[in-house]
XYZ file of C-alpha atoms in Angstrom:
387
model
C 0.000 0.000 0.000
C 1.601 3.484 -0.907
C 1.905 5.989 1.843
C 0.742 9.143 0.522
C 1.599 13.002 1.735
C -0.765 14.342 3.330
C -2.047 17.644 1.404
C -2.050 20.860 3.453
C -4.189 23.006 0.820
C -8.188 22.672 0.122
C -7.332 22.264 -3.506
C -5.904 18.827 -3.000
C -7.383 15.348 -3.373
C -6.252 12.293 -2.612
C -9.117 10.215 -4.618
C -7.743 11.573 -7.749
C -4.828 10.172 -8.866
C -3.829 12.718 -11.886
C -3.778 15.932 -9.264
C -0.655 16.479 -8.261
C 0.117 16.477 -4.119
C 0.867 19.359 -2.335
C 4.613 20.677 -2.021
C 5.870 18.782 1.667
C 7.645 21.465 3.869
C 10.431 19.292 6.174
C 10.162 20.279 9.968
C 14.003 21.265 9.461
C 13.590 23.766 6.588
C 12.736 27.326 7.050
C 9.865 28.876 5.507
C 11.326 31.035 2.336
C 8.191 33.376 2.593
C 8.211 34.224 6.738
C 12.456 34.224 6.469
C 11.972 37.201 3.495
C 9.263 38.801 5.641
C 11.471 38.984 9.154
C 14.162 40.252 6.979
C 12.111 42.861 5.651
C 10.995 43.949 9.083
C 14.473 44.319 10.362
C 15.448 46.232 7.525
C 12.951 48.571 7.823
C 13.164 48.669 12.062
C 16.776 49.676 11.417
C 16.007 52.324 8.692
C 13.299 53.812 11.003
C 15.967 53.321 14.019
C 18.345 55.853 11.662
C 15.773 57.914 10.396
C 14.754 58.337 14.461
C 18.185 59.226 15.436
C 18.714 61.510 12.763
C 15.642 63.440 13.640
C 17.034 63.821 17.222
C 20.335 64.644 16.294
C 18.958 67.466 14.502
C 16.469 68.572 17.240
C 19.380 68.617 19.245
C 21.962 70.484 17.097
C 19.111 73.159 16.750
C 18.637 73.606 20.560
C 22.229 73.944 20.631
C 22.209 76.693 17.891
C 19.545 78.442 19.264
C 21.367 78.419 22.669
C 24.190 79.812 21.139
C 22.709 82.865 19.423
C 20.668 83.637 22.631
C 23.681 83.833 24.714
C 24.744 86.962 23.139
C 21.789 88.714 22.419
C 20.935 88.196 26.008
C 24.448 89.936 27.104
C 23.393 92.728 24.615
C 19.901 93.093 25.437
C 21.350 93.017 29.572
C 24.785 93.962 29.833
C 24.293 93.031 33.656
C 24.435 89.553 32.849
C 27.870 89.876 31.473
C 28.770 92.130 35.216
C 27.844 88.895 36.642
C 30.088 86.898 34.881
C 33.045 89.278 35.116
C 32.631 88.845 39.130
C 30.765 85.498 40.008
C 30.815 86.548 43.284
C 27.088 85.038 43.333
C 29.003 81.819 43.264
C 29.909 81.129 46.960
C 32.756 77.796 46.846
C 33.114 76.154 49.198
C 29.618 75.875 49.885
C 28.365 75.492 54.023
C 31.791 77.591 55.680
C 30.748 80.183 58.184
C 33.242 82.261 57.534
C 32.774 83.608 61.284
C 34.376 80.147 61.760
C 37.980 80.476 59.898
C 39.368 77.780 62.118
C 36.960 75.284 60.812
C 39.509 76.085 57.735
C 42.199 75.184 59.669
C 42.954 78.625 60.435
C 43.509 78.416 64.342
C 45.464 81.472 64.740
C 43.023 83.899 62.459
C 40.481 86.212 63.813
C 37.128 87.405 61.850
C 35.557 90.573 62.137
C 33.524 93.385 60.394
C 34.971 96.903 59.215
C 32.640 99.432 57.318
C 34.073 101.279 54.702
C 30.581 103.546 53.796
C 28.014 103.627 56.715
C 25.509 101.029 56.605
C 28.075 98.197 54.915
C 30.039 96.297 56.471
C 32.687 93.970 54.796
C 34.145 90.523 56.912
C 38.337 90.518 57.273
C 40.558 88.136 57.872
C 43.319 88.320 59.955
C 45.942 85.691 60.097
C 48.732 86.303 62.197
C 52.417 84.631 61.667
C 52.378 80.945 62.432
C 55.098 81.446 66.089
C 52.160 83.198 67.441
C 49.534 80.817 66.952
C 49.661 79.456 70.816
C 49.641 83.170 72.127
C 46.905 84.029 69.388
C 44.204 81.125 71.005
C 41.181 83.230 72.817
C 42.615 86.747 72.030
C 40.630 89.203 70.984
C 40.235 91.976 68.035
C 42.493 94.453 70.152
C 45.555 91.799 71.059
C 45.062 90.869 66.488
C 45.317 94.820 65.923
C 48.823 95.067 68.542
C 50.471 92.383 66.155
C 49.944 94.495 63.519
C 53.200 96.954 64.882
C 55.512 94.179 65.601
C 58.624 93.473 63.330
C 56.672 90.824 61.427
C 55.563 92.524 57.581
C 51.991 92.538 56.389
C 50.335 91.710 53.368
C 46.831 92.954 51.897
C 45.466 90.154 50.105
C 42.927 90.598 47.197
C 41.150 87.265 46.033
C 39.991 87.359 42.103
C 36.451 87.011 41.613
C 33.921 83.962 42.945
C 33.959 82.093 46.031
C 34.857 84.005 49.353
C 37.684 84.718 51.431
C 37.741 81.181 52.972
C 38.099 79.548 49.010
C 40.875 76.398 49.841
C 43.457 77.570 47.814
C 43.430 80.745 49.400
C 42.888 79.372 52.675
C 46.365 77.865 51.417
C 48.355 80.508 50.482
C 47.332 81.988 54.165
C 49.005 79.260 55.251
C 51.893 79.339 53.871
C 52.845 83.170 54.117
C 51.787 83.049 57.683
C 54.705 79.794 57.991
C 56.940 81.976 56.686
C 56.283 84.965 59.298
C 54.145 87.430 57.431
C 50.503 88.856 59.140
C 48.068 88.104 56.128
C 44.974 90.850 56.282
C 42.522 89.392 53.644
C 38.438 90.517 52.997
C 35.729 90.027 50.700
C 34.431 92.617 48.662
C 31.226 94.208 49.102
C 28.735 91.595 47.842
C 31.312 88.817 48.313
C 30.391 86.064 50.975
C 29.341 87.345 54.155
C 30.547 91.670 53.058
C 27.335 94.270 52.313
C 25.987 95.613 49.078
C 26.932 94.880 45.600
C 30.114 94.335 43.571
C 31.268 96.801 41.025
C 34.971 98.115 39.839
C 34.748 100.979 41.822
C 33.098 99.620 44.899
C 35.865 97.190 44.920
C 38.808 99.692 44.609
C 37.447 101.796 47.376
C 37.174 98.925 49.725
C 40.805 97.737 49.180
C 42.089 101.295 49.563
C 39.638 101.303 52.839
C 41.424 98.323 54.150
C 44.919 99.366 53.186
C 44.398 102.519 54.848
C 42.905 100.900 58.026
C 46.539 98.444 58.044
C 48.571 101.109 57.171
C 47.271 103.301 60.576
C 48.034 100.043 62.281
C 51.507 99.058 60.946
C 52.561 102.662 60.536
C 56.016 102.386 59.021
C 56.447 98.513 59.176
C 56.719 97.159 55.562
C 53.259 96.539 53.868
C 53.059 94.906 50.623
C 49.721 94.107 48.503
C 49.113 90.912 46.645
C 46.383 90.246 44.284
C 45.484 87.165 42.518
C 43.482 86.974 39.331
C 40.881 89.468 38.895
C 42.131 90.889 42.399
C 45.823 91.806 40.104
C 43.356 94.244 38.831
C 41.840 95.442 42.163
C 45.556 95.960 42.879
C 47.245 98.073 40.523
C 44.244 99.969 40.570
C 44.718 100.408 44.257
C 48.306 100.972 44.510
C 48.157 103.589 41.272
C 45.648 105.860 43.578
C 48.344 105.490 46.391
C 51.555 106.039 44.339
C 49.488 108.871 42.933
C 49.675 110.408 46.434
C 53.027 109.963 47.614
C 52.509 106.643 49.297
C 53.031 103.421 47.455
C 52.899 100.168 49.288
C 56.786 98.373 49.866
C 55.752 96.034 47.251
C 53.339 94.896 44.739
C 52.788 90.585 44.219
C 50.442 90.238 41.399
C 49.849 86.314 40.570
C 48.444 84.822 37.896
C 47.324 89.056 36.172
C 46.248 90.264 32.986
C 46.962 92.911 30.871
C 43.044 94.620 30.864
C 39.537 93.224 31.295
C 38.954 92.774 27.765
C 42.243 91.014 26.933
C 41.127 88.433 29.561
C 37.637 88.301 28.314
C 38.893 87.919 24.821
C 41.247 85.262 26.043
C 39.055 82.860 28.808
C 38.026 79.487 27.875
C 34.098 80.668 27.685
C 35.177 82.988 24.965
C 36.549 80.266 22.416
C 33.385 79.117 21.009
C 32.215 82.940 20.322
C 35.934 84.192 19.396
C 35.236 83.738 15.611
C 31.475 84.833 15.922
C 31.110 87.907 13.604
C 30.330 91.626 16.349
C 32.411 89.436 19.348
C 33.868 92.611 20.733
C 30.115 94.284 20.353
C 28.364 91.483 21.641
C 30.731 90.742 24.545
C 33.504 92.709 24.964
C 31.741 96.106 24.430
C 28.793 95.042 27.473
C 32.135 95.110 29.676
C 32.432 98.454 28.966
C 28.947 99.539 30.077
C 28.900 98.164 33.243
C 32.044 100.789 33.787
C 34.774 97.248 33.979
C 37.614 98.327 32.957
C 40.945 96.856 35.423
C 43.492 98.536 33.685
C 46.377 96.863 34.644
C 48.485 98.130 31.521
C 47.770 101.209 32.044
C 48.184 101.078 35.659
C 51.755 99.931 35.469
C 52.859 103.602 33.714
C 51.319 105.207 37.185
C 53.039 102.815 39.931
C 56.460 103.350 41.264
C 57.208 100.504 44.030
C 59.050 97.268 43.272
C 56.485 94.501 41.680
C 56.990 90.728 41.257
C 54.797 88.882 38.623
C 54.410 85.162 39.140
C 52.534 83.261 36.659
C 52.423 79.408 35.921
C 52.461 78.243 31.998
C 49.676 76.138 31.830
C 47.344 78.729 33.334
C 43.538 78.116 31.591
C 42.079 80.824 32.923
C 44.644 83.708 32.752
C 46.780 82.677 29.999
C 50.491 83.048 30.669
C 51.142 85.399 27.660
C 48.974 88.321 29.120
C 50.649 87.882 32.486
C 54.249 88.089 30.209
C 53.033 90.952 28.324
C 52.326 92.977 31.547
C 55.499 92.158 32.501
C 57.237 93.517 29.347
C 55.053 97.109 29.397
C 55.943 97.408 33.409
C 59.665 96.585 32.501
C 59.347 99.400 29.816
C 57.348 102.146 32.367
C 58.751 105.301 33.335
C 57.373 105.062 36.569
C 58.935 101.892 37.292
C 62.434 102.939 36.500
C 64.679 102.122 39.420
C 62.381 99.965 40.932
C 63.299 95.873 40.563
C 60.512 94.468 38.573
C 60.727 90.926 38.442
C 58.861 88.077 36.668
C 58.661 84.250 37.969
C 57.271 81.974 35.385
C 56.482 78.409 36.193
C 56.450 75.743 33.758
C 53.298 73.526 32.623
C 55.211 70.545 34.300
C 54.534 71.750 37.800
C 50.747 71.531 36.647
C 50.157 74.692 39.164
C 47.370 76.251 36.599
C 45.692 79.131 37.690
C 45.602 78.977 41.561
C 48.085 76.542 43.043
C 51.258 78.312 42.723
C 50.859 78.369 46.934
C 52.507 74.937 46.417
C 55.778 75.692 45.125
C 58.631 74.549 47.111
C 60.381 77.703 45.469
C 58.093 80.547 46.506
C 59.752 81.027 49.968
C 63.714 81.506 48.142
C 61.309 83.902 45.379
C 59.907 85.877 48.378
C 62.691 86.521 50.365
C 64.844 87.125 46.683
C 62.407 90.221 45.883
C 62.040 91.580 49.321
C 65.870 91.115 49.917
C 65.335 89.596 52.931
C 65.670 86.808 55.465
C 62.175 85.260 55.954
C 60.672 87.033 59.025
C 60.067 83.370 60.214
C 63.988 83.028 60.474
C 63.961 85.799 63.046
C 63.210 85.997 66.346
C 59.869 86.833 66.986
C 59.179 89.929 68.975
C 56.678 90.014 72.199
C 53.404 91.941 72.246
């Protein structure tokens, strides 16, 4: 008896002999038609995958564009904005100090307290005396801190650049280290800096460093006093020592670390300026909104006015002040009138060091650079006198 397939369509009959069976599809061999239909799908799932990620990419570049024709129209439509970039002093690192506290910084020999340099504002000081004092400085109040201030040991004003506070860590560093090597470090924030009254502006800023200088200098009377400014406080600096060399009293010494040349040279140079450098109207857009809000930190044209010896320390692979503005200051202070006869002297330090914009403080080197300038011993290497 012949075993006959079994048909699988309605159009097949086994009772007559001249129809021909049904094709037989093995258990083991795919179906042609459902294998050409899966391929299908996954071709077209991947070309809607691309077509989906295409559309995205281009939602995305288009936010982006927007964003980045906003940005300046913003600055020009609100030159504020751009005052509050210049200063960041809205942006308060590290976050949580009480800067009533400094010894929560490790600052166990510092005393905080409030001067006012305009009635109704008051601006918070630092005062950090020389580290052989710190067991005589525990419990002592404002009036023992202000005594200090006429021993042998020299004083510097410092000026922080712009965001964070007067307790930022690598300030908070550099404290530490002048005050190991016997120098009183006076520091403050600016009016609307941390903890300090009212808002910040060029001028406002000025007036409260020569405020504070003027305070020291009734204190220290003819003791050396030197200022040193970092960053954007190089600018509060030579702005500050040109109004007292215009009177017949410059400071011992001028320290600017890490300075520029003017505001707009470091605009025109920071890192948040390279993706609008090219941009057709940059200087109108960005630079020129500087210029309304009355910024100006003239340091090259400062240098032409000051007449006290100045040291300029900058490190190479600085990404926020580049090193050739700090070099070109350098080379028009070398060249000023006013400077003749007084050592100016530059300190570079190379990109190996990795030191960037604010960690020169860590340079085995600065103490043999300090005492080099001033022409001194370190006042740490001499006996310390009794209050």
């Amino acid at each position: 008896m012949r075993n006959r397939n079994k048909c699988v369509t309605a159009d097949c009959d086994d009772s007559e002999p001249d129809l021909k069976f049904c094709p037989q599809t093995g258990a083991g061999e795919p179906d042609s038609s459902a294998s050409f239909g899966s391929e299908s799908e996954e071709k077209m799932g991947r070309l809607f995958g691309r077509m989906s990620l295409v559309s995205r990419m281009k939602k995305v570049l288009l936010w982006l564009f927007f964003v980045y024709i906003t940005i300046p129209l913003l600055i020009k439509l609100c030159p504020s904005i751009q005052a509050k970039l210049v200063f960041l002093n809205f942006v308060r690192m590290p976050y949580f100090i009480d800067l009533k506290r400094p010894q929560d910084q490790g600052l166990n020999h510092t005393l905080n307290f409030y001067l006012e340099p305009e009635s109704g504002f008051k601006i918070g000081v630092w005062h950090t005396v020389p580290a052989q004092m710190w067991q005589e400085a525990q419990g002592k109040d404002r009036t023992w801190y202000e005594m200090t201030l006429r021993s042998t040991h020299p004083v510097i004003l410092y000026l922080h650049g712009n965001a964070g506070t007067r307790g930022g860590d690598h300030r908070v560093q550099l404290y530490k280290v002048l005050s190991s090597l016997g120098y009183h470090v006076v520091t403050f924030d600016y009016r609307g800096w941390g903890d300090s009254d009212g808002s910040p502006s060029e001028r406002v800023m000025t007036s409260d460093a020569l405020f504070l200088y003027s305070w020291m200098k009734d204190q220290v009377r003819d003791k050396p006093l030197y200022v040193w400014g970092h960053s954007l406080g190089t600018g509060v600096a030579t702005n500050l020592v040109r109004v007292l060399c215009d009177r017949g009293s410059p400071p011992d010494a001028l320290i600017l670390e890490s300075p520029f040349t003017n505001i707009r040279d470091e605009a025109r140079s920071h890192p948040f300026s390279m993706i609008y450098r090219y941009l057709p109207g940059f200087d109108w857009f960005f630079l020129d909104a500087i210029t309304v809000n009355d910024i100006h930190f003239p340091s090259d044209e400062n240098v032409n006015h000051i007449s006290c010896p100045m040291l300029i320390l900058h490190a190479e692979d600085d990404g926020v002040v580049p090193f050739p503005l700090g070099k070109k200051l350098y080379n028009m202070a070398a060249q000023s009138k006013s400077l003749s006869g007084h050592k100016v002297q530059f300190i570079p330090f190379p990109s190996s060091l990795a030191y960037k914009h604010k960690y020169i403080y860590r340079s085995p080197e600065l103490p043999h650079i300090l005492s080099d300038f001033f022409g001194t011993s370190h006042p740490a290497d001499r006996p310390a006198a009794r209050i």
